[in-house]
């Protein structure tokens, strides 16, 4: 038992040198053992009257004998001799010594932490850098690494290695996580504390400047309800720009076709023909603009037919001739087709006949059945 105490005192000798007011742990354990031996009456005389001088002398003699016995037992244990007590007494002494050891370690840990906190910053940094007698400071304190020293000094780390109860079994992963826990707050009502050692960003917004929020008029009620007829009338100049762009593309492609038909460079008079990639881009753009123009025209025709039919229905309902009735999609489609034919007829130049012949040819291709050898 004394050999284990001797080893423990040797391991903690480096850490004890840091705290000025902390007692030697081995001395504490020896003192507790002497008190226990004195209580058991090993070499101690019976209790006498405290007022008599004889009793005091006998107490002094017995205490000196006890100290001699303890020293002799320590020497015997170091030289390899066994304890002369029985197994039961050894177990009781070990249990009591372990209890004293745990309490002393907790007290020692607190005193060591306070003494390190009181050290000047330069001295503390030197201890972290050089260590104690060649041993790194975190190893002397029993911490997992150098980065945990500051947390241990702040009380955020609970160092269980210094308050070990003598069990040297390997720790499991869950036990390690439980032993080193970082406390977020002292209690649930305390505010969160941020370390003052964290570097603050250089770019900070001292005065909050409100940013202008973007507003999309298409989805904002401030712009009101969209009226397509009024919109087309207000932005009719955009259609003029588009028509002019279509004419320019047609003229450029026509001019390029004429230059390509000429065989020699003299006939081109120094004019360059378009590259294939540039020509294909121009043709794709022309097709897209023409399709968008046709789609806008169809939408305007559809809105015109629908508004005209609704106006007629509302007039008849107001006159009391009929009840409200809403046209079906099929009826609207027929009215749109009728309006389209009338527009082609007004344009003249046989456009209506050409359009009807084209539609008949397309419908004939759909209705045509393939022969068995053509399938």
GROMACS .gro file of C-alpha atoms in nm:
model
  375
    1UNK     CA    1   0.000   0.000   0.000
    2UNK     CA    2   0.280   0.239   0.092
    3UNK     CA    3   0.457   0.157  -0.238
    4UNK     CA    4   0.145   0.263  -0.435
    5UNK     CA    5   0.135   0.585  -0.232
    6UNK     CA    6   0.502   0.643  -0.304
    7UNK     CA    7   0.444   0.603  -0.680
    8UNK     CA    8   0.146   0.839  -0.668
    9UNK     CA    9   0.347   1.102  -0.482
   10UNK     CA   10   0.629   1.072  -0.740
   11UNK     CA   11   0.387   1.121  -1.030
   12UNK     CA   12   0.235   1.433  -0.875
   13UNK     CA   13   0.561   1.585  -0.750
   14UNK     CA   14   0.589   1.801  -1.064
   15UNK     CA   15   0.237   1.939  -1.036
   16UNK     CA   16   0.270   2.004  -0.659
   17UNK     CA   17   0.563   2.237  -0.724
   18UNK     CA   18   0.331   2.480  -0.906
   19UNK     CA   19   0.098   2.543  -0.608
   20UNK     CA   20   0.259   2.718  -0.309
   21UNK     CA   21  -0.017   2.650  -0.053
   22UNK     CA   22  -0.095   2.285  -0.138
   23UNK     CA   23   0.029   2.002   0.091
   24UNK     CA   24   0.231   1.706  -0.022
   25UNK     CA   25  -0.012   1.426  -0.114
   26UNK     CA   26   0.214   1.151   0.020
   27UNK     CA   27   0.235   1.332   0.356
   28UNK     CA   28  -0.145   1.348   0.372
   29UNK     CA   29  -0.175   0.974   0.309
   30UNK     CA   30   0.097   0.891   0.567
   31UNK     CA   31  -0.076   1.111   0.823
   32UNK     CA   32  -0.408   0.933   0.770
   33UNK     CA   33  -0.242   0.593   0.804
   34UNK     CA   34  -0.072   0.695   1.130
   35UNK     CA   35  -0.406   0.806   1.271
   36UNK     CA   36  -0.557   0.472   1.173
   37UNK     CA   37  -0.276   0.277   1.336
   38UNK     CA   38  -0.309   0.487   1.647
   39UNK     CA   39  -0.685   0.413   1.663
   40UNK     CA   40  -0.623   0.039   1.632
   41UNK     CA   41  -0.382   0.051   1.923
   42UNK     CA   42  -0.069  -0.082   1.756
   43UNK     CA   43   0.204   0.005   2.002
   44UNK     CA   44  -0.011   0.276   2.161
   45UNK     CA   45  -0.074   0.277   2.536
   46UNK     CA   46  -0.419   0.300   2.687
   47UNK     CA   47  -0.585   0.638   2.718
   48UNK     CA   48  -0.476   0.829   3.026
   49UNK     CA   49  -0.578   1.143   3.199
   50UNK     CA   50  -0.490   1.442   2.981
   51UNK     CA   51  -0.409   1.653   3.291
   52UNK     CA   52  -0.130   1.419   3.414
   53UNK     CA   53   0.226   1.458   3.287
   54UNK     CA   54   0.279   1.083   3.276
   55UNK     CA   55   0.002   1.032   3.027
   56UNK     CA   56   0.147   1.305   2.802
   57UNK     CA   57   0.490   1.147   2.816
   58UNK     CA   58   0.349   0.805   2.729
   59UNK     CA   59   0.155   0.955   2.439
   60UNK     CA   60   0.471   1.115   2.303
   61UNK     CA   61   0.661   0.788   2.336
   62UNK     CA   62   0.383   0.593   2.167
   63UNK     CA   63   0.361   0.845   1.882
   64UNK     CA   64   0.736   0.819   1.828
   65UNK     CA   65   0.712   0.439   1.827
   66UNK     CA   66   0.428   0.458   1.575
   67UNK     CA   67   0.632   0.680   1.348
   68UNK     CA   68   0.927   0.442   1.372
   69UNK     CA   69   0.701   0.148   1.289
   70UNK     CA   70   0.558   0.325   0.986
   71UNK     CA   71   0.905   0.415   0.859
   72UNK     CA   72   1.024   0.058   0.914
   73UNK     CA   73   0.719  -0.076   0.727
   74UNK     CA   74   0.788   0.165   0.440
   75UNK     CA   75   1.146   0.041   0.416
   76UNK     CA   76   1.031  -0.320   0.424
   77UNK     CA   77   0.777  -0.259   0.148
   78UNK     CA   78   1.035  -0.085  -0.072
   79UNK     CA   79   1.281  -0.374  -0.028
   80UNK     CA   80   1.017  -0.626  -0.138
   81UNK     CA   81   0.889  -0.742   0.206
   82UNK     CA   82   0.516  -0.807   0.260
   83UNK     CA   83   0.280  -0.653   0.506
   84UNK     CA   84   0.254  -0.849   0.833
   85UNK     CA   85  -0.113  -0.769   0.877
   86UNK     CA   86  -0.390  -1.002   0.774
   87UNK     CA   87  -0.581  -0.981   0.444
   88UNK     CA   88  -0.888  -0.827   0.607
   89UNK     CA   89  -0.689  -0.543   0.760
   90UNK     CA   90  -0.519  -0.476   0.425
   91UNK     CA   91  -0.854  -0.446   0.246
   92UNK     CA   92  -0.988  -0.207   0.510
   93UNK     CA   93  -0.676   0.009   0.492
   94UNK     CA   94  -0.686   0.019   0.113
   95UNK     CA   95  -1.051   0.126   0.110
   96UNK     CA   96  -0.991   0.401   0.364
   97UNK     CA   97  -0.674   0.516   0.186
   98UNK     CA   98  -0.860   0.527  -0.147
   99UNK     CA   99  -1.129   0.748   0.006
  100UNK     CA  100  -0.870   0.983   0.152
  101UNK     CA  101  -0.688   0.979  -0.181
  102UNK     CA  102  -0.999   1.084  -0.378
  103UNK     CA  103  -1.080   1.371  -0.144
  104UNK     CA  104  -0.719   1.487  -0.141
  105UNK     CA  105  -0.698   1.476  -0.522
  106UNK     CA  106  -1.009   1.689  -0.563
  107UNK     CA  107  -0.873   1.946  -0.319
  108UNK     CA  108  -0.532   1.933  -0.485
  109UNK     CA  109  -0.689   1.984  -0.828
  110UNK     CA  110  -0.878   2.292  -0.710
  111UNK     CA  111  -0.573   2.443  -0.541
  112UNK     CA  112  -0.356   2.373  -0.845
  113UNK     CA  113  -0.607   2.539  -1.076
  114UNK     CA  114  -0.626   2.849  -0.853
  115UNK     CA  115  -0.246   2.875  -0.831
  116UNK     CA  116  -0.210   2.850  -1.210
  117UNK     CA  117  -0.476   3.117  -1.258
  118UNK     CA  118  -0.282   3.355  -1.034
  119UNK     CA  119   0.040   3.311  -1.235
  120UNK     CA  120   0.144   3.596  -1.468
  121UNK     CA  121   0.064   3.543  -1.832
  122UNK     CA  122   0.429   3.530  -1.941
  123UNK     CA  123   0.511   3.267  -1.683
  124UNK     CA  124   0.209   3.060  -1.778
  125UNK     CA  125   0.305   3.075  -2.145
  126UNK     CA  126   0.658   2.967  -2.055
  127UNK     CA  127   0.519   2.668  -1.862
  128UNK     CA  128   0.306   2.572  -2.161
  129UNK     CA  129   0.609   2.596  -2.390
  130UNK     CA  130   0.883   2.440  -2.176
  131UNK     CA  131   0.682   2.213  -1.945
  132UNK     CA  132   0.781   2.098  -1.597
  133UNK     CA  133   1.114   1.914  -1.567
  134UNK     CA  134   1.094   1.810  -1.932
  135UNK     CA  135   0.731   1.689  -1.902
  136UNK     CA  136   0.471   1.882  -2.108
  137UNK     CA  137   0.222   2.075  -1.896
  138UNK     CA  138  -0.086   1.901  -2.038
  139UNK     CA  139   0.065   1.558  -1.959
  140UNK     CA  140   0.152   1.668  -1.605
  141UNK     CA  141  -0.207   1.784  -1.556
  142UNK     CA  142  -0.347   1.469  -1.720
  143UNK     CA  143  -0.521   1.654  -2.007
  144UNK     CA  144  -0.573   1.513  -2.357
  145UNK     CA  145  -0.376   1.786  -2.538
  146UNK     CA  146  -0.217   2.135  -2.517
  147UNK     CA  147  -0.533   2.301  -2.648
  148UNK     CA  148  -0.735   2.187  -2.345
  149UNK     CA  149  -0.522   2.373  -2.087
  150UNK     CA  150  -0.714   2.700  -2.122
  151UNK     CA  151  -1.049   2.519  -2.096
  152UNK     CA  152  -0.929   2.338  -1.785
  153UNK     CA  153  -0.818   2.666  -1.625
  154UNK     CA  154  -1.157   2.823  -1.709
  155UNK     CA  155  -1.333   2.529  -1.542
  156UNK     CA  156  -1.492   2.401  -1.864
  157UNK     CA  157  -1.291   2.078  -1.858
  158UNK     CA  158  -1.345   1.824  -1.581
  159UNK     CA  159  -1.012   1.646  -1.543
  160UNK     CA  160  -1.106   1.299  -1.422
  161UNK     CA  161  -0.753   1.166  -1.462
  162UNK     CA  162  -0.628   1.356  -1.152
  163UNK     CA  163  -0.922   1.231  -0.944
  164UNK     CA  164  -0.890   0.870  -1.053
  165UNK     CA  165  -0.991   0.610  -0.795
  166UNK     CA  166  -0.716   0.368  -0.889
  167UNK     CA  167  -0.899   0.179  -1.163
  168UNK     CA  168  -0.653   0.144  -1.452
  169UNK     CA  169  -0.894  -0.024  -1.693
  170UNK     CA  170  -0.900   0.120  -2.049
  171UNK     CA  171  -1.171   0.381  -2.097
  172UNK     CA  172  -1.440   0.323  -2.354
  173UNK     CA  173  -1.535   0.581  -2.616
  174UNK     CA  174  -1.855   0.680  -2.434
  175UNK     CA  175  -1.667   0.721  -2.103
  176UNK     CA  176  -1.410   0.950  -2.264
  177UNK     CA  177  -1.685   1.170  -2.406
  178UNK     CA  178  -1.847   1.191  -2.064
  179UNK     CA  179  -1.521   1.275  -1.885
  180UNK     CA  180  -1.436   1.577  -2.097
  181UNK     CA  181  -1.755   1.779  -2.137
  182UNK     CA  182  -1.780   2.149  -2.215
  183UNK     CA  183  -2.036   2.332  -2.006
  184UNK     CA  184  -2.248   2.569  -2.210
  185UNK     CA  185  -2.394   2.759  -1.911
  186UNK     CA  186  -2.375   2.749  -1.535
  187UNK     CA  187  -2.754   2.720  -1.516
  188UNK     CA  188  -3.045   2.746  -1.752
  189UNK     CA  189  -3.108   3.112  -1.664
  190UNK     CA  190  -2.750   3.226  -1.722
  191UNK     CA  191  -2.669   3.394  -2.055
  192UNK     CA  192  -2.440   3.230  -2.309
  193UNK     CA  193  -2.080   3.337  -2.267
  194UNK     CA  194  -1.860   3.402  -2.569
  195UNK     CA  195  -1.485   3.375  -2.531
  196UNK     CA  196  -1.309   3.711  -2.552
  197UNK     CA  197  -1.011   3.544  -2.723
  198UNK     CA  198  -1.202   3.482  -3.043
  199UNK     CA  199  -1.093   3.710  -3.325
  200UNK     CA  200  -1.356   3.959  -3.440
  201UNK     CA  201  -1.412   4.008  -3.811
  202UNK     CA  202  -1.248   4.317  -3.958
  203UNK     CA  203  -1.548   4.407  -4.170
  204UNK     CA  204  -1.842   4.481  -3.943
  205UNK     CA  205  -2.162   4.668  -4.011
  206UNK     CA  206  -2.163   4.928  -3.734
  207UNK     CA  207  -2.462   5.127  -3.862
  208UNK     CA  208  -2.741   4.924  -4.016
  209UNK     CA  209  -2.830   5.064  -4.360
  210UNK     CA  210  -3.168   4.947  -4.492
  211UNK     CA  211  -3.141   4.799  -4.838
  212UNK     CA  212  -3.391   4.883  -5.108
  213UNK     CA  213  -3.618   4.588  -5.183
  214UNK     CA  214  -3.673   4.500  -5.545
  215UNK     CA  215  -4.028   4.499  -5.667
  216UNK     CA  216  -4.158   4.298  -5.959
  217UNK     CA  217  -4.461   4.479  -6.110
  218UNK     CA  218  -4.595   4.154  -6.254
  219UNK     CA  219  -4.667   4.010  -5.909
  220UNK     CA  220  -4.732   4.328  -5.711
  221UNK     CA  221  -5.080   4.456  -5.637
  222UNK     CA  222  -4.959   4.818  -5.652
  223UNK     CA  223  -4.935   4.794  -6.031
  224UNK     CA  224  -5.301   4.696  -6.062
  225UNK     CA  225  -5.458   4.433  -6.286
  226UNK     CA  226  -5.300   4.355  -6.620
  227UNK     CA  227  -5.501   4.473  -6.919
  228UNK     CA  228  -5.358   4.314  -7.234
  229UNK     CA  229  -5.522   4.554  -7.480
  230UNK     CA  230  -5.394   4.859  -7.295
  231UNK     CA  231  -5.051   4.697  -7.261
  232UNK     CA  232  -5.027   4.630  -7.637
  233UNK     CA  233  -5.134   4.986  -7.710
  234UNK     CA  234  -4.879   5.136  -7.467
  235UNK     CA  235  -4.588   4.924  -7.596
  236UNK     CA  236  -4.677   4.915  -7.964
  237UNK     CA  237  -4.340   5.072  -8.052
  238UNK     CA  238  -4.171   4.743  -7.952
  239UNK     CA  239  -4.359   4.566  -8.229
  240UNK     CA  240  -4.225   4.823  -8.473
  241UNK     CA  241  -3.868   4.748  -8.361
  242UNK     CA  242  -3.928   4.376  -8.403
  243UNK     CA  243  -4.071   4.423  -8.753
  244UNK     CA  244  -3.768   4.630  -8.851
  245UNK     CA  245  -3.535   4.359  -8.714
  246UNK     CA  246  -3.715   4.094  -8.918
  247UNK     CA  247  -3.675   4.303  -9.234
  248UNK     CA  248  -3.303   4.356  -9.167
  249UNK     CA  249  -3.244   3.983  -9.118
  250UNK     CA  250  -3.429   3.901  -9.437
  251UNK     CA  251  -3.227   4.157  -9.633
  252UNK     CA  252  -2.895   4.027  -9.491
  253UNK     CA  253  -2.979   3.666  -9.579
  254UNK     CA  254  -3.096   3.769  -9.927
  255UNK     CA  255  -2.774   3.961  -9.989
  256UNK     CA  256  -2.567   3.666  -9.870
  257UNK     CA  257  -2.753   3.435 -10.109
  258UNK     CA  258  -2.675   3.659 -10.405
  259UNK     CA  259  -2.304   3.669 -10.314
  260UNK     CA  260  -2.290   3.293 -10.283
  261UNK     CA  261  -2.431   3.249 -10.634
  262UNK     CA  262  -2.142   3.445 -10.783
  263UNK     CA  263  -1.849   3.220 -10.876
  264UNK     CA  264  -1.547   3.454 -10.858
  265UNK     CA  265  -1.437   3.719 -10.614
  266UNK     CA  266  -1.444   3.994 -10.876
  267UNK     CA  267  -1.817   3.968 -10.905
  268UNK     CA  268  -1.853   4.005 -10.526
  269UNK     CA  269  -1.664   4.339 -10.533
  270UNK     CA  270  -1.476   4.278 -10.208
  271UNK     CA  271  -1.787   4.179 -10.008
  272UNK     CA  272  -1.752   3.876  -9.784
  273UNK     CA  273  -2.008   3.603  -9.752
  274UNK     CA  274  -2.136   3.500  -9.410
  275UNK     CA  275  -1.989   3.206  -9.229
  276UNK     CA  276  -2.205   2.898  -9.183
  277UNK     CA  277  -2.236   2.943  -8.804
  278UNK     CA  278  -2.330   3.310  -8.838
  279UNK     CA  279  -2.581   3.233  -9.110
  280UNK     CA  280  -2.746   2.956  -8.907
  281UNK     CA  281  -2.777   3.189  -8.606
  282UNK     CA  282  -2.940   3.458  -8.819
  283UNK     CA  283  -3.187   3.208  -8.967
  284UNK     CA  284  -3.276   3.072  -8.621
  285UNK     CA  285  -3.332   3.425  -8.491
  286UNK     CA  286  -3.550   3.513  -8.789
  287UNK     CA  287  -3.761   3.201  -8.738
  288UNK     CA  288  -3.804   3.275  -8.368
  289UNK     CA  289  -3.912   3.635  -8.429
  290UNK     CA  290  -4.162   3.527  -8.695
  291UNK     CA  291  -4.312   3.260  -8.466
  292UNK     CA  292  -4.343   3.506  -8.177
  293UNK     CA  293  -4.514   3.755  -8.407
  294UNK     CA  294  -4.763   3.489  -8.523
  295UNK     CA  295  -4.832   3.385  -8.162
  296UNK     CA  296  -4.902   3.745  -8.060
  297UNK     CA  297  -5.137   3.782  -8.353
  298UNK     CA  298  -5.329   3.467  -8.255
  299UNK     CA  299  -5.360   3.584  -7.895
  300UNK     CA  300  -5.495   3.922  -8.003
  301UNK     CA  301  -5.747   3.755  -8.233
  302UNK     CA  302  -5.858   3.520  -7.955
  303UNK     CA  303  -5.902   3.808  -7.708
  304UNK     CA  304  -6.093   4.009  -7.969
  305UNK     CA  305  -6.335   3.723  -8.044
  306UNK     CA  306  -6.390   3.648  -7.675
  307UNK     CA  307  -6.454   4.010  -7.579
  308UNK     CA  308  -6.694   4.053  -7.874
  309UNK     CA  309  -6.891   3.737  -7.776
  310UNK     CA  310  -6.908   3.845  -7.411
  311UNK     CA  311  -7.031   4.188  -7.511
  312UNK     CA  312  -7.313   4.041  -7.722
  313UNK     CA  313  -7.412   3.803  -7.441
  314UNK     CA  314  -7.418   4.083  -7.182
  315UNK     CA  315  -7.638   4.300  -7.411
  316UNK     CA  316  -7.889   4.019  -7.459
  317UNK     CA  317  -7.897   3.943  -7.087
  318UNK     CA  318  -7.946   4.313  -7.006
  319UNK     CA  319  -8.238   4.328  -7.257
  320UNK     CA  320  -8.395   4.023  -7.092
  321UNK     CA  321  -8.384   3.814  -7.405
  322UNK     CA  322  -8.191   3.526  -7.250
  323UNK     CA  323  -8.016   3.400  -6.938
  324UNK     CA  324  -7.640   3.428  -6.887
  325UNK     CA  325  -7.448   3.177  -7.099
  326UNK     CA  326  -7.074   3.118  -7.132
  327UNK     CA  327  -6.935   2.988  -7.460
  328UNK     CA  328  -6.750   2.656  -7.470
  329UNK     CA  329  -6.396   2.622  -7.598
  330UNK     CA  330  -6.520   2.451  -7.912
  331UNK     CA  331  -6.753   2.743  -7.996
  332UNK     CA  332  -6.476   2.992  -7.929
  333UNK     CA  333  -6.243   2.799  -8.159
  334UNK     CA  334  -6.502   2.812  -8.440
  335UNK     CA  335  -6.545   3.185  -8.396
  336UNK     CA  336  -6.166   3.232  -8.402
  337UNK     CA  337  -6.138   3.031  -8.725
  338UNK     CA  338  -6.416   3.237  -8.882
  339UNK     CA  339  -6.243   3.559  -8.785
  340UNK     CA  340  -5.917   3.428  -8.931
  341UNK     CA  341  -6.079   3.344  -9.265
  342UNK     CA  342  -6.237   3.685  -9.284
  343UNK     CA  343  -5.899   3.849  -9.223
  344UNK     CA  344  -5.733   3.643  -9.499
  345UNK     CA  345  -6.019   3.730  -9.735
  346UNK     CA  346  -5.979   4.101  -9.668
  347UNK     CA  347  -5.605   4.083  -9.740
  348UNK     CA  348  -5.678   3.955 -10.090
  349UNK     CA  349  -5.421   3.816 -10.338
  350UNK     CA  350  -5.569   3.466 -10.305
  351UNK     CA  351  -5.431   3.417  -9.952
  352UNK     CA  352  -5.750   3.250  -9.835
  353UNK     CA  353  -5.742   2.995 -10.122
  354UNK     CA  354  -5.377   2.918 -10.060
  355UNK     CA  355  -5.440   2.867  -9.690
  356UNK     CA  356  -5.738   2.634  -9.754
  357UNK     CA  357  -5.539   2.428 -10.007
  358UNK     CA  358  -5.254   2.393  -9.761
  359UNK     CA  359  -5.486   2.277  -9.484
  360UNK     CA  360  -5.656   2.023  -9.715
  361UNK     CA  361  -5.322   1.875  -9.814
  362UNK     CA  362  -5.219   1.843  -9.450
  363UNK     CA  363  -5.546   1.678  -9.351
  364UNK     CA  364  -5.520   1.438  -9.648
  365UNK     CA  365  -5.180   1.322  -9.528
  366UNK     CA  366  -5.324   1.245  -9.186
  367UNK     CA  367  -5.620   1.051  -9.326
  368UNK     CA  368  -5.419   0.858  -9.585
  369UNK     CA  369  -5.379   0.490  -9.504
  370UNK     CA  370  -5.059   0.309  -9.585
  371UNK     CA  371  -5.062  -0.010  -9.789
  372UNK     CA  372  -4.944  -0.334  -9.623
  373UNK     CA  373  -4.603  -0.332  -9.794
  374UNK     CA  374  -4.556   0.038  -9.700
  375UNK     CA  375  -4.604  -0.015  -9.326
   0.00000   0.00000   0.00000
